[in-house]
mmCIF file of C-alpha atoms and ligand atoms in Angstrom:
data_model
loop_
_atom_site.group_PDB
_atom_site.id
_atom_site.type_symbol
_atom_site.label_atom_id
_atom_site.label_comp_id
_atom_site.label_asym_id
_atom_site.label_seq_id
_atom_site.Cartn_x
_atom_site.Cartn_y
_atom_site.Cartn_z
ATOM 1 C CA MET A 1 4.211 -24.948 -14.931
ATOM 2 C CA ALA A 2 1.351 -25.145 -12.499
ATOM 3 C CA ARG A 3 -2.180 -23.909 -12.917
ATOM 4 C CA VAL A 4 -3.464 -22.290 -9.731
ATOM 5 C CA PRO A 5 -6.868 -20.917 -8.682
ATOM 6 C CA ALA A 6 -7.233 -17.147 -8.692
ATOM 7 C CA TYR A 7 -9.759 -14.316 -8.854
ATOM 8 C CA ALA A 8 -9.627 -12.007 -11.854
ATOM 9 C CA ALA A 9 -11.274 -9.058 -13.547
ATOM 10 C CA LEU A 10 -11.850 -9.768 -17.232
ATOM 11 C CA THR A 11 -12.830 -6.188 -18.122
ATOM 12 C CA SER A 12 -12.940 -2.805 -16.375
ATOM 13 C CA THR A 13 -16.650 -3.179 -15.723
ATOM 14 C CA SER A 14 -17.071 -6.840 -14.830
ATOM 15 C CA PRO A 15 -16.995 -8.060 -11.232
ATOM 16 C CA LEU A 16 -14.029 -10.200 -10.232
ATOM 17 C CA ALA A 17 -14.683 -13.897 -10.741
ATOM 18 C CA PRO A 18 -12.915 -17.263 -10.339
ATOM 19 C CA PHE A 19 -10.038 -17.727 -12.773
ATOM 20 C CA ALA A 20 -6.863 -19.815 -13.127
ATOM 21 C CA VAL A 21 -3.293 -18.626 -13.774
ATOM 22 C CA GLU A 22 -0.144 -20.428 -14.868
ATOM 23 C CA ARG A 23 2.812 -20.130 -12.529
ATOM 24 C CA ARG A 24 6.249 -20.941 -13.913
ATOM 25 C CA GLU A 25 8.354 -23.848 -12.742
ATOM 26 C CA PRO A 26 10.830 -22.262 -10.282
ATOM 27 C CA GLY A 27 14.140 -21.358 -11.936
ATOM 28 C CA PRO A 28 17.479 -21.458 -10.046
ATOM 29 C CA LYS A 29 16.832 -18.140 -8.253
ATOM 30 C CA ASP A 30 13.077 -18.482 -7.832
ATOM 31 C CA VAL A 31 11.031 -18.965 -4.701
ATOM 32 C CA GLU A 32 7.675 -20.726 -4.983
ATOM 33 C CA ILE A 33 5.273 -19.388 -2.375
ATOM 34 C CA ASP A 34 1.982 -20.809 -1.119
ATOM 35 C CA ILE A 35 -0.033 -17.666 -0.489
ATOM 36 C CA LEU A 36 -1.817 -17.457 2.875
ATOM 37 C CA PHE A 37 -3.261 -13.930 2.801
ATOM 38 C CA CYS A 38 -3.505 -11.038 0.353
ATOM 39 C CA GLY A 39 -4.638 -7.522 1.256
ATOM 40 C CA ILE A 40 -7.023 -5.428 -0.832
ATOM 41 C CA CYS A 41 -5.403 -2.063 -1.617
ATOM 42 C CA HIS A 42 -7.393 0.826 -3.066
ATOM 43 C CA SER A 43 -4.887 0.719 -5.956
ATOM 44 C CA ASP A 44 -6.377 -2.683 -6.853
ATOM 45 C CA ILE A 45 -9.736 -0.966 -7.355
ATOM 46 C CA HIS A 46 -8.254 1.937 -9.374
ATOM 47 C CA GLN A 47 -6.551 -0.567 -11.681
ATOM 48 C CA VAL A 48 -9.363 -3.131 -11.966
ATOM 49 C CA ARG A 49 -11.658 -0.301 -13.031
ATOM 50 C CA ASP A 50 -8.982 1.190 -15.322
ATOM 51 C CA GLU A 51 -9.164 4.555 -13.560
ATOM 52 C CA TRP A 52 -5.470 5.293 -14.228
ATOM 53 C CA GLY A 53 -5.593 4.098 -17.859
ATOM 54 C CA GLY A 54 -3.634 1.315 -19.545
ATOM 55 C CA SER A 55 -5.027 -1.589 -17.507
ATOM 56 C CA ILE A 56 -4.311 -5.076 -18.858
ATOM 57 C CA TYR A 57 -6.929 -7.874 -18.729
ATOM 58 C CA PRO A 58 -7.438 -10.474 -17.503
ATOM 59 C CA MET A 59 -6.149 -8.918 -14.274
ATOM 60 C CA VAL A 60 -5.445 -10.837 -11.084
ATOM 61 C CA PRO A 61 -4.823 -8.041 -8.574
ATOM 62 C CA GLY A 62 -3.054 -8.234 -5.235
ATOM 63 C CA HIS A 63 0.272 -6.824 -4.076
ATOM 64 C CA GLU A 64 0.041 -7.359 -0.333
ATOM 65 C CA ILE A 65 1.053 -11.000 -0.272
ATOM 66 C CA VAL A 66 2.107 -13.137 2.687
ATOM 67 C CA GLY A 67 2.758 -16.842 2.371
ATOM 68 C CA ARG A 68 5.083 -19.717 3.124
ATOM 69 C CA VAL A 69 7.874 -20.944 0.911
ATOM 70 C CA ARG A 70 7.016 -24.252 -0.718
ATOM 71 C CA ARG A 71 10.126 -24.810 -2.875
ATOM 72 C CA VAL A 72 13.277 -22.905 -3.782
ATOM 73 C CA GLY A 73 15.480 -23.009 -6.883
ATOM 74 C CA THR A 74 18.943 -24.565 -6.793
ATOM 75 C CA SER A 75 20.851 -21.308 -6.210
ATOM 76 C CA VAL A 76 18.490 -19.599 -3.777
ATOM 77 C CA GLY A 77 20.446 -18.681 -0.662
ATOM 78 C CA LYS A 78 18.107 -16.470 1.347
ATOM 79 C CA TYR A 79 15.094 -18.729 1.795
ATOM 80 C CA SER A 80 14.134 -22.310 2.447
ATOM 81 C CA ALA A 81 10.884 -24.276 2.520
ATOM 82 C CA GLY A 82 8.559 -23.223 5.323
ATOM 83 C CA ASP A 83 9.823 -19.616 5.686
ATOM 84 C CA LEU A 84 7.190 -16.904 6.205
ATOM 85 C CA VAL A 85 7.667 -14.449 3.343
ATOM 86 C CA GLY A 86 6.037 -11.529 1.601
ATOM 87 C CA VAL A 87 5.772 -10.047 -1.878
ATOM 88 C CA GLY A 88 4.821 -6.427 -2.427
ATOM 89 C CA CYS A 89 4.230 -4.285 -5.493
ATOM 90 C CA MET A 90 7.230 -5.454 -7.539
ATOM 91 C CA VAL A 91 8.540 -8.823 -8.691
ATOM 92 C CA ASP A 92 11.617 -7.740 -10.709
ATOM 93 C CA SER A 93 13.617 -4.820 -12.111
ATOM 94 C CA CYS A 94 16.712 -4.378 -14.303
ATOM 95 C CA ARG A 95 19.010 -4.287 -11.222
ATOM 96 C CA SER A 96 21.682 -2.255 -12.985
ATOM 97 C CA CYS A 97 20.317 1.237 -13.651
ATOM 98 C CA ASP A 98 20.937 4.200 -11.385
ATOM 99 C CA ALA A 99 17.570 3.827 -9.618
ATOM 100 C CA CYS A 100 18.089 0.108 -8.981
ATOM 101 C CA ALA A 101 21.636 0.815 -7.738
ATOM 102 C CA ARG A 102 20.115 3.273 -5.255
ATOM 103 C CA ASP A 103 17.614 0.672 -3.962
ATOM 104 C CA LEU A 104 14.732 2.493 -5.640
ATOM 105 C CA GLU A 105 13.646 -0.357 -7.892
ATOM 106 C CA GLN A 106 10.168 1.145 -8.171
ATOM 107 C CA PHE A 107 11.752 3.810 -10.406
ATOM 108 C CA CYS A 108 13.842 1.394 -12.500
ATOM 109 C CA HIS A 109 14.739 3.194 -15.727
ATOM 110 C CA GLN A 110 13.625 0.132 -17.654
ATOM 111 C CA ARG A 111 10.366 0.122 -15.664
ATOM 112 C CA CYS A 112 10.174 -2.491 -12.943
ATOM 113 C CA ALA A 113 7.955 -5.545 -13.240
ATOM 114 C CA PHE A 114 4.908 -4.755 -11.132
ATOM 115 C CA THR A 115 3.332 -7.703 -9.336
ATOM 116 C CA TYR A 116 0.190 -7.490 -11.480
ATOM 117 C CA ASN A 117 -1.228 -5.387 -14.308
ATOM 118 C CA GLY A 118 2.231 -5.502 -15.904
ATOM 119 C CA THR A 119 4.754 -7.867 -17.413
ATOM 120 C CA GLU A 120 7.961 -9.570 -16.379
ATOM 121 C CA MET A 121 11.133 -7.794 -17.550
ATOM 122 C CA ASP A 122 10.830 -9.653 -20.883
ATOM 123 C CA ARG A 123 7.907 -7.256 -21.531
ATOM 124 C CA ALA A 124 5.874 -10.195 -22.804
ATOM 125 C CA THR A 125 4.904 -12.454 -19.920
ATOM 126 C CA PRO A 126 1.994 -10.968 -17.978
ATOM 127 C CA THR A 127 2.249 -10.763 -14.200
ATOM 128 C CA PHE A 128 -0.607 -11.928 -11.984
ATOM 129 C CA GLY A 129 -0.968 -10.875 -8.364
ATOM 130 C CA GLY A 130 -1.864 -12.304 -5.015
ATOM 131 C CA TYR A 131 -5.571 -13.021 -5.356
ATOM 132 C CA SER A 132 -4.345 -16.543 -6.084
ATOM 133 C CA THR A 133 -3.021 -19.542 -4.189
ATOM 134 C CA ALA A 134 0.642 -19.485 -5.259
ATOM 135 C CA VAL A 135 3.251 -17.275 -6.883
ATOM 136 C CA VAL A 136 6.816 -17.738 -8.131
ATOM 137 C CA VAL A 137 9.172 -14.794 -7.566
ATOM 138 C CA ASP A 138 12.917 -14.211 -7.828
ATOM 139 C CA GLU A 139 14.439 -14.285 -4.333
ATOM 140 C CA ALA A 140 15.690 -10.708 -4.721
ATOM 141 C CA PHE A 141 12.076 -9.509 -4.636
ATOM 142 C CA VAL A 142 10.907 -11.763 -1.799
ATOM 143 C CA LEU A 143 10.792 -10.272 1.708
ATOM 144 C CA LYS A 144 11.308 -11.996 5.038
ATOM 145 C CA VAL A 145 8.265 -11.572 7.293
ATOM 146 C CA PRO A 146 9.043 -11.781 11.025
ATOM 147 C CA GLU A 147 7.497 -14.945 12.503
ATOM 148 C CA SER A 148 6.358 -12.894 15.496
ATOM 149 C CA LEU A 149 3.806 -11.050 13.328
ATOM 150 C CA ASP A 150 0.300 -12.322 12.615
ATOM 151 C CA PRO A 151 0.453 -13.314 8.909
ATOM 152 C CA ALA A 152 -2.952 -11.797 8.015
ATOM 153 C CA GLY A 153 -2.129 -8.504 9.736
ATOM 154 C CA ALA A 154 1.319 -8.485 8.142
ATOM 155 C CA ALA A 155 0.017 -8.771 4.556
ATOM 156 C CA PRO A 156 -0.949 -5.064 4.232
ATOM 157 C CA LEU A 157 2.546 -4.068 5.364
ATOM 158 C CA LEU A 158 3.743 -5.069 1.882
ATOM 159 C CA CYS A 159 2.041 -2.018 0.365
ATOM 160 C CA ALA A 160 0.220 0.143 2.930
ATOM 161 C CA GLY A 161 3.086 -0.363 5.399
ATOM 162 C CA ILE A 162 6.010 0.500 3.131
ATOM 163 C CA THR A 163 4.116 3.319 1.395
ATOM 164 C CA THR A 164 3.674 5.136 4.706
ATOM 165 C CA PHE A 165 6.976 4.094 6.344
ATOM 166 C CA SER A 166 9.058 5.400 3.432
ATOM 167 C CA PRO A 167 7.944 9.075 3.505
ATOM 168 C CA LEU A 168 8.119 9.171 7.304
ATOM 169 C CA LYS A 169 11.781 8.140 6.931
ATOM 170 C CA GLN A 170 12.458 10.372 3.914
ATOM 171 C CA TRP A 171 11.149 13.417 5.769
ATOM 172 C CA GLY A 172 12.875 12.594 9.034
ATOM 173 C CA CYS A 173 9.863 11.978 11.274
ATOM 174 C CA LYS A 174 11.135 12.221 14.864
ATOM 175 C CA PRO A 175 9.815 12.408 18.421
ATOM 176 C CA GLY A 176 7.701 15.483 19.018
ATOM 177 C CA ASP A 177 7.054 16.238 15.331
ATOM 178 C CA ARG A 178 3.509 17.293 14.584
ATOM 179 C CA VAL A 179 2.328 14.959 11.839
ATOM 180 C CA GLY A 180 -1.082 15.194 10.181
ATOM 181 C CA VAL A 181 -2.475 12.059 8.543
ATOM 182 C CA VAL A 182 -5.234 12.731 6.025
ATOM 183 C CA GLY A 183 -7.772 9.929 5.393
ATOM 184 C CA LEU A 184 -8.252 6.997 7.759
ATOM 185 C CA GLY A 185 -8.254 3.967 5.466
ATOM 186 C CA GLY A 186 -5.656 1.286 4.742
ATOM 187 C CA LEU A 187 -2.706 3.646 4.253
ATOM 188 C CA GLY A 188 -3.940 6.177 6.790
ATOM 189 C CA HIS A 189 -4.190 3.727 9.679
ATOM 190 C CA MET A 190 -0.663 2.461 8.981
ATOM 191 C CA ALA A 191 0.606 6.057 8.857
ATOM 192 C CA VAL A 192 -0.938 6.710 12.275
ATOM 193 C CA LYS A 193 0.555 3.555 13.781
ATOM 194 C CA LEU A 194 4.020 4.108 12.292
ATOM 195 C CA ALA A 195 4.291 7.861 12.935
ATOM 196 C CA SER A 196 3.149 7.472 16.536
ATOM 197 C CA SER A 197 5.597 4.585 17.030
ATOM 198 C CA MET A 198 8.347 7.012 15.917
ATOM 199 C CA GLY A 199 7.283 9.421 18.663
ATOM 200 C CA ALA A 200 5.386 11.925 16.516
ATOM 201 C CA GLU A 201 2.346 13.786 17.827
ATOM 202 C CA VAL A 202 -0.184 12.606 15.276
ATOM 203 C CA THR A 203 -3.392 14.378 14.307
ATOM 204 C CA MET A 204 -5.923 12.379 12.299
ATOM 205 C CA LEU A 205 -7.615 14.538 9.652
ATOM 206 C CA SER A 206 -10.728 12.689 8.546
ATOM 207 C CA THR A 207 -14.137 13.188 6.981
ATOM 208 C CA SER A 208 -15.596 10.472 9.241
ATOM 209 C CA ARG A 209 -16.553 11.415 12.790
ATOM 210 C CA SER A 210 -17.294 7.713 13.378
ATOM 211 C CA LYS A 211 -13.550 6.937 13.146
ATOM 212 C CA GLN A 212 -12.552 9.279 15.987
ATOM 213 C CA GLU A 213 -12.220 6.633 18.717
ATOM 214 C CA ASP A 214 -10.330 4.305 16.371
ATOM 215 C CA ALA A 215 -7.883 7.069 15.465
ATOM 216 C CA LYS A 216 -6.994 7.487 19.151
ATOM 217 C CA ARG A 217 -6.694 3.739 19.662
ATOM 218 C CA LEU A 218 -4.357 3.519 16.645
ATOM 219 C CA GLY A 219 -2.065 6.142 18.204
ATOM 220 C CA ALA A 220 -3.345 9.565 17.145
ATOM 221 C CA ALA A 221 -3.121 12.210 19.870
ATOM 222 C CA HIS A 222 -5.761 14.383 18.182
ATOM 223 C CA PHE A 223 -8.626 14.073 15.718
ATOM 224 C CA ALA A 224 -9.944 16.836 13.471
ATOM 225 C CA LEU A 225 -12.904 16.736 11.123
ATOM 226 C CA THR A 226 -12.040 18.012 7.638
ATOM 227 C CA SER A 227 -15.702 18.478 6.770
ATOM 228 C CA ASP A 228 -15.622 21.284 9.366
ATOM 229 C CA GLU A 229 -14.158 24.437 7.760
ATOM 230 C CA ALA A 230 -13.000 25.689 11.189
ATOM 231 C CA THR A 231 -10.430 22.845 11.315
ATOM 232 C CA PHE A 232 -8.356 24.488 8.565
ATOM 233 C CA ASP A 233 -8.245 27.828 10.443
ATOM 234 C CA ARG A 234 -7.578 26.274 13.816
ATOM 235 C CA LEU A 235 -4.663 24.175 12.506
ATOM 236 C CA ALA A 236 -3.190 26.787 10.123
ATOM 237 C CA GLY A 237 0.639 26.628 10.216
ATOM 238 C CA HIS A 238 0.580 23.626 12.568
ATOM 239 C CA PHE A 239 2.278 20.577 11.005
ATOM 240 C CA GLU A 240 5.872 19.692 10.149
ATOM 241 C CA LEU A 241 4.593 16.887 7.955
ATOM 242 C CA ILE A 242 1.255 15.967 6.386
ATOM 243 C CA ILE A 243 0.724 12.503 4.897
ATOM 244 C CA ASP A 244 -2.185 12.651 2.446
ATOM 245 C CA THR A 245 -3.781 9.278 1.663
ATOM 246 C CA ILE A 246 -7.080 10.395 0.088
ATOM 247 C CA SER A 247 -8.018 8.303 -2.940
ATOM 248 C CA ALA A 248 -10.381 10.869 -4.526
ATOM 249 C CA PRO A 249 -9.769 14.400 -5.876
ATOM 250 C CA HIS A 250 -9.620 17.109 -3.185
ATOM 251 C CA ASP A 251 -8.223 20.605 -2.722
ATOM 252 C CA TYR A 252 -4.536 20.313 -1.746
ATOM 253 C CA ASN A 253 -4.294 24.075 -1.126
ATOM 254 C CA ARG A 254 -6.427 23.925 2.006
ATOM 255 C CA TYR A 255 -4.185 21.238 3.512
ATOM 256 C CA LEU A 256 -0.978 23.088 2.544
ATOM 257 C CA GLY A 257 -2.190 25.964 4.713
ATOM 258 C CA MET A 258 -1.847 23.712 7.761
ATOM 259 C CA LEU A 259 1.937 23.300 7.229
ATOM 260 C CA ARG A 260 4.478 25.199 9.286
ATOM 261 C CA THR A 261 7.231 27.193 7.593
ATOM 262 C CA GLU A 262 9.265 24.736 5.475
ATOM 263 C CA GLY A 263 6.765 22.000 6.240
ATOM 264 C CA THR A 264 6.159 19.142 3.816
ATOM 265 C CA MET A 265 2.978 17.569 2.526
ATOM 266 C CA VAL A 266 3.433 14.128 0.966
ATOM 267 C CA LEU A 267 0.895 12.875 -1.554
ATOM 268 C CA LEU A 268 0.357 9.129 -1.339
ATOM 269 C CA GLY A 269 -3.225 8.963 -2.568
ATOM 270 C CA ALA A 270 -3.494 8.670 -6.334
ATOM 271 C CA PRO A 271 -6.784 10.161 -7.550
ATOM 272 C CA PRO A 272 -6.982 9.844 -11.330
ATOM 273 C CA GLU A 273 -7.910 13.484 -11.943
ATOM 274 C CA PRO A 274 -5.441 16.405 -11.569
ATOM 275 C CA THR A 275 -6.022 19.147 -8.987
ATOM 276 C CA PRO A 276 -4.810 22.769 -9.360
ATOM 277 C CA VAL A 277 -2.233 23.978 -6.824
ATOM 278 C CA SER A 278 -1.843 27.690 -6.139
ATOM 279 C CA ALA A 279 1.746 28.979 -6.276
ATOM 280 C CA PHE A 280 1.044 31.053 -3.184
ATOM 281 C CA ALA A 281 0.071 27.971 -1.178
ATOM 282 C CA LEU A 282 3.717 26.898 -1.617
ATOM 283 C CA LEU A 283 5.543 30.248 -1.751
ATOM 284 C CA MET A 284 4.168 31.406 1.568
ATOM 285 C CA GLY A 285 6.355 29.603 4.101
ATOM 286 C CA ASN A 286 8.615 27.787 1.604
ATOM 287 C CA ARG A 287 6.260 24.846 1.842
ATOM 288 C CA ARG A 288 6.859 21.623 -0.040
ATOM 289 C CA LEU A 289 4.341 19.446 -1.845
ATOM 290 C CA VAL A 290 5.933 16.100 -2.732
ATOM 291 C CA GLY A 291 4.947 12.586 -3.708
ATOM 292 C CA SER A 292 6.128 9.166 -2.680
ATOM 293 C CA LEU A 293 5.668 5.817 -4.402
ATOM 294 C CA ILE A 294 5.844 2.642 -2.270
ATOM 295 C CA GLY A 295 9.507 1.991 -1.344
ATOM 296 C CA GLY A 296 12.469 -0.052 -2.577
ATOM 297 C CA ILE A 297 13.072 -3.669 -1.623
ATOM 298 C CA ALA A 298 15.759 -2.923 1.011
ATOM 299 C CA GLU A 299 13.548 -0.310 2.663
ATOM 300 C CA THR A 300 10.579 -2.716 2.584
ATOM 301 C CA GLN A 301 12.687 -5.252 4.496
ATOM 302 C CA GLU A 302 13.731 -2.513 6.927
ATOM 303 C CA MET A 303 10.032 -1.685 7.469
ATOM 304 C CA LEU A 304 9.110 -5.345 8.084
ATOM 305 C CA ASP A 305 11.959 -5.713 10.591
ATOM 306 C CA TYR A 306 10.855 -2.467 12.272
ATOM 307 C CA CYS A 307 7.258 -3.754 12.499
ATOM 308 C CA GLY A 308 8.571 -7.035 13.915
ATOM 309 C CA GLU A 309 10.508 -5.168 16.624
ATOM 310 C CA HIS A 310 7.587 -2.895 17.472
ATOM 311 C CA GLY A 311 4.795 -5.470 17.097
ATOM 312 C CA ILE A 312 3.042 -3.443 14.395
ATOM 313 C CA VAL A 313 0.536 -5.041 12.027
ATOM 314 C CA SER A 314 -2.484 -3.802 10.143
ATOM 315 C CA ASP A 315 -6.016 -3.938 11.602
ATOM 316 C CA VAL A 316 -7.687 -6.331 9.232
ATOM 317 C CA GLU A 317 -11.077 -7.778 8.382
ATOM 318 C CA ILE A 318 -10.512 -11.213 6.889
ATOM 319 C CA ILE A 319 -12.792 -12.151 4.001
ATOM 320 C CA ARG A 320 -13.320 -15.077 1.673
ATOM 321 C CA ALA A 321 -12.586 -14.726 -2.042
ATOM 322 C CA GLU A 322 -16.310 -14.641 -2.869
ATOM 323 C CA GLN A 323 -16.581 -11.423 -0.848
ATOM 324 C CA ILE A 324 -14.016 -9.456 -2.906
ATOM 325 C CA ASN A 325 -16.583 -7.516 -4.962
ATOM 326 C CA GLU A 326 -18.566 -6.597 -1.872
ATOM 327 C CA ALA A 327 -15.334 -5.553 -0.130
ATOM 328 C CA TYR A 328 -14.499 -3.232 -3.067
ATOM 329 C CA GLU A 329 -17.868 -1.494 -2.621
ATOM 330 C CA ARG A 330 -17.260 -1.140 1.097
ATOM 331 C CA VAL A 331 -13.785 0.370 0.508
ATOM 332 C CA LEU A 332 -15.375 2.889 -1.856
ATOM 333 C CA ARG A 333 -17.892 3.828 0.849
ATOM 334 C CA GLY A 334 -15.074 4.323 3.388
ATOM 335 C CA ASP A 335 -16.476 1.346 5.278
ATOM 336 C CA VAL A 336 -13.228 -0.485 6.006
ATOM 337 C CA ARG A 337 -11.655 -1.036 9.441
ATOM 338 C CA TYR A 338 -8.955 -0.776 8.140
ATOM 339 C CA ARG A 339 -7.859 -3.310 5.525
ATOM 340 C CA PHE A 340 -9.665 -6.215 3.923
ATOM 341 C CA VAL A 341 -7.458 -9.277 3.648
ATOM 342 C CA ILE A 342 -8.402 -12.317 1.592
ATOM 343 C CA ASP A 343 -7.992 -15.674 3.297
ATOM 344 C CA VAL A 344 -6.507 -17.485 0.315
ATOM 345 C CA ALA A 345 -7.565 -20.889 1.682
ATOM 346 C CA SER A 346 -11.065 -19.873 0.507
ATOM 347 C CA LEU A 347 -9.790 -19.976 -3.092
ATOM 348 C CA LYS A 348 -8.989 -23.651 -2.676
ATOM 349 C CA GLY A 349 -12.571 -24.304 -1.606
ATOM 350 C CA ASP A 350 -11.581 -24.701 2.088
HETATM 351 P P1 NAP B 1 -8.763 3.548 1.435
HETATM 352 O O1 NAP B 1 -8.578 2.438 2.414
HETATM 353 O O2 NAP B 1 -9.982 3.603 0.602
HETATM 354 O O3 NAP B 1 -8.600 4.916 2.277
HETATM 355 C C1 NAP B 1 -8.786 6.183 1.707
HETATM 356 C C2 NAP B 1 -9.389 7.131 2.757
HETATM 357 O O4 NAP B 1 -9.438 8.431 2.183
HETATM 358 C C3 NAP B 1 -10.811 6.808 3.156
HETATM 359 O O5 NAP B 1 -10.928 5.862 4.197
HETATM 360 C C4 NAP B 1 -11.334 8.175 3.601
HETATM 361 O O6 NAP B 1 -10.881 8.438 4.941
HETATM 362 C C5 NAP B 1 -10.581 9.134 2.670
HETATM 363 N N1 NAP B 1 -11.415 9.529 1.524
HETATM 364 C C6 NAP B 1 -11.903 8.726 0.545
HETATM 365 N N2 NAP B 1 -12.602 9.462 -0.346
HETATM 366 C C7 NAP B 1 -12.546 10.730 0.086
HETATM 367 C C8 NAP B 1 -13.051 11.971 -0.418
HETATM 368 N N3 NAP B 1 -13.804 12.027 -1.532
HETATM 369 N N4 NAP B 1 -12.773 13.115 0.272
HETATM 370 C C9 NAP B 1 -12.042 13.067 1.401
HETATM 371 N N5 NAP B 1 -11.541 11.926 1.927
HETATM 372 C C10 NAP B 1 -11.781 10.780 1.272
HETATM 373 O O7 NAP B 1 -7.551 3.576 0.402
HETATM 374 P P2 NAP B 1 -6.001 3.143 0.598
HETATM 375 O O8 NAP B 1 -5.842 1.722 0.212
HETATM 376 O O9 NAP B 1 -5.517 3.637 1.899
HETATM 377 O O10 NAP B 1 -5.329 3.976 -0.600
HETATM 378 C C11 NAP B 1 -5.432 5.390 -0.610
HETATM 379 C C12 NAP B 1 -4.887 5.955 -1.888
HETATM 380 O O11 NAP B 1 -3.472 5.736 -1.928
HETATM 381 C C13 NAP B 1 -5.428 5.324 -3.174
HETATM 382 O O12 NAP B 1 -5.578 6.339 -4.155
HETATM 383 C C14 NAP B 1 -4.329 4.349 -3.581
HETATM 384 O O13 NAP B 1 -4.316 4.075 -4.960
HETATM 385 C C15 NAP B 1 -3.119 5.123 -3.174
HETATM 386 N N6 NAP B 1 -1.909 4.340 -2.971
HETATM 387 C C16 NAP B 1 -0.731 4.936 -3.280
HETATM 388 C C17 NAP B 1 0.458 4.270 -3.048
HETATM 389 C C18 NAP B 1 1.772 4.959 -3.340
HETATM 390 O O14 NAP B 1 2.761 4.284 -3.521
HETATM 391 N N7 NAP B 1 1.793 6.279 -3.333
HETATM 392 C C19 NAP B 1 0.446 2.983 -2.528
HETATM 393 C C20 NAP B 1 -0.775 2.415 -2.193
HETATM 394 C C21 NAP B 1 -1.951 3.105 -2.411
HETATM 395 P P3 NAP B 1 -11.791 9.236 6.017
HETATM 396 O O15 NAP B 1 -13.049 8.423 6.164
HETATM 397 O O16 NAP B 1 -10.950 9.230 7.234
HETATM 398 O O17 NAP B 1 -12.028 10.612 5.493
HETATM 399 ZN ZN1 ZN B 2 -1.159 -0.923 -2.832
HETATM 400 ZN ZN1 ZN B 3 16.683 -0.645 -13.045
#
């Protein structure tokens, strides 16, 4: 056992503060990782503030982890000391149910072990995330991060990257497809980069005029302001695929109207409150409204390899651990370009 420095929320209303967590001695299949960087996902904020219900405290958030292997257990075959690796939203699953057999561990019938705000598969040992200096994870849930990628920029790939890559794959994004990305934050900017790298003609649908130039630089061919009602008329029936990353409640029906016949809108954003959907918004044009939750481990590795080949990383603003609470407020104001990443050295007092 090792006690390592971390940052934690002790209640849903207290700011995050310095904390310490116990990490287990690596077992035969475990990889001990010295964390270099951890991204701040909007899901961290939803969970710290218990917006989805059922949050467990103390909570050490963080599921966009990049680090280097310090030690490996005796039967670890995939990794050795010094390797650049990542850990995303999951650290274990049952590995035998139908979902696990289909490489969809996030839907494990026994409920996977989420990286934080959950427990290991024993349902007793709490899990603590990447706002900490080290973590011990079974090799089956550790990802190889291409050495060619900047480690800080690669950290957000472990959630924002896979969450946007997976639906683009599921819905067959291909050259020439008209893809709308809704919300230019952490997920949104990865969706723009990935969809444009796949040859799609991307339109950024944003409430923030100030992000227009960035959207183009990230790969969007077009930018449309969703605070302007005319946008919804002008783009009616336009998109094969819409990727919706908005974190707050909004009217899905208006966006569905921008889909072509048999077009698909994928919900990635997870606002706590439900939103009514009109049957006619779907019936007219056989439109589909679907969801997508992160991605399985094999697909996460595929995404990292793809990003390695295409030189894709997140645009990050690196912060020290003491700035986490301020960063949360800035995310909530939409003032993020486009992912905050914690330099974990700052947790060691460096
Ligand atoms: P983020 O960086 O805060 O980005 C969200 C963006 O949505 C904002 O930058 C803003 O973009 C837009 N937005 C925010 N509030 C809005 C409002 N009231 N009306 C319209 N637009 C609004 O968040 P993120 O980290 O990308 O996460 C986005 C959501 O996805 C969160 O709910 C998160 O929990 C969820 N999530 C889901 C998964 C999954 O597996 N499905 C994985 C990770 C995260 P503009 O300024 O461009 O309008
Ligand atoms: Zn996330
Ligand atoms: Zn399972």
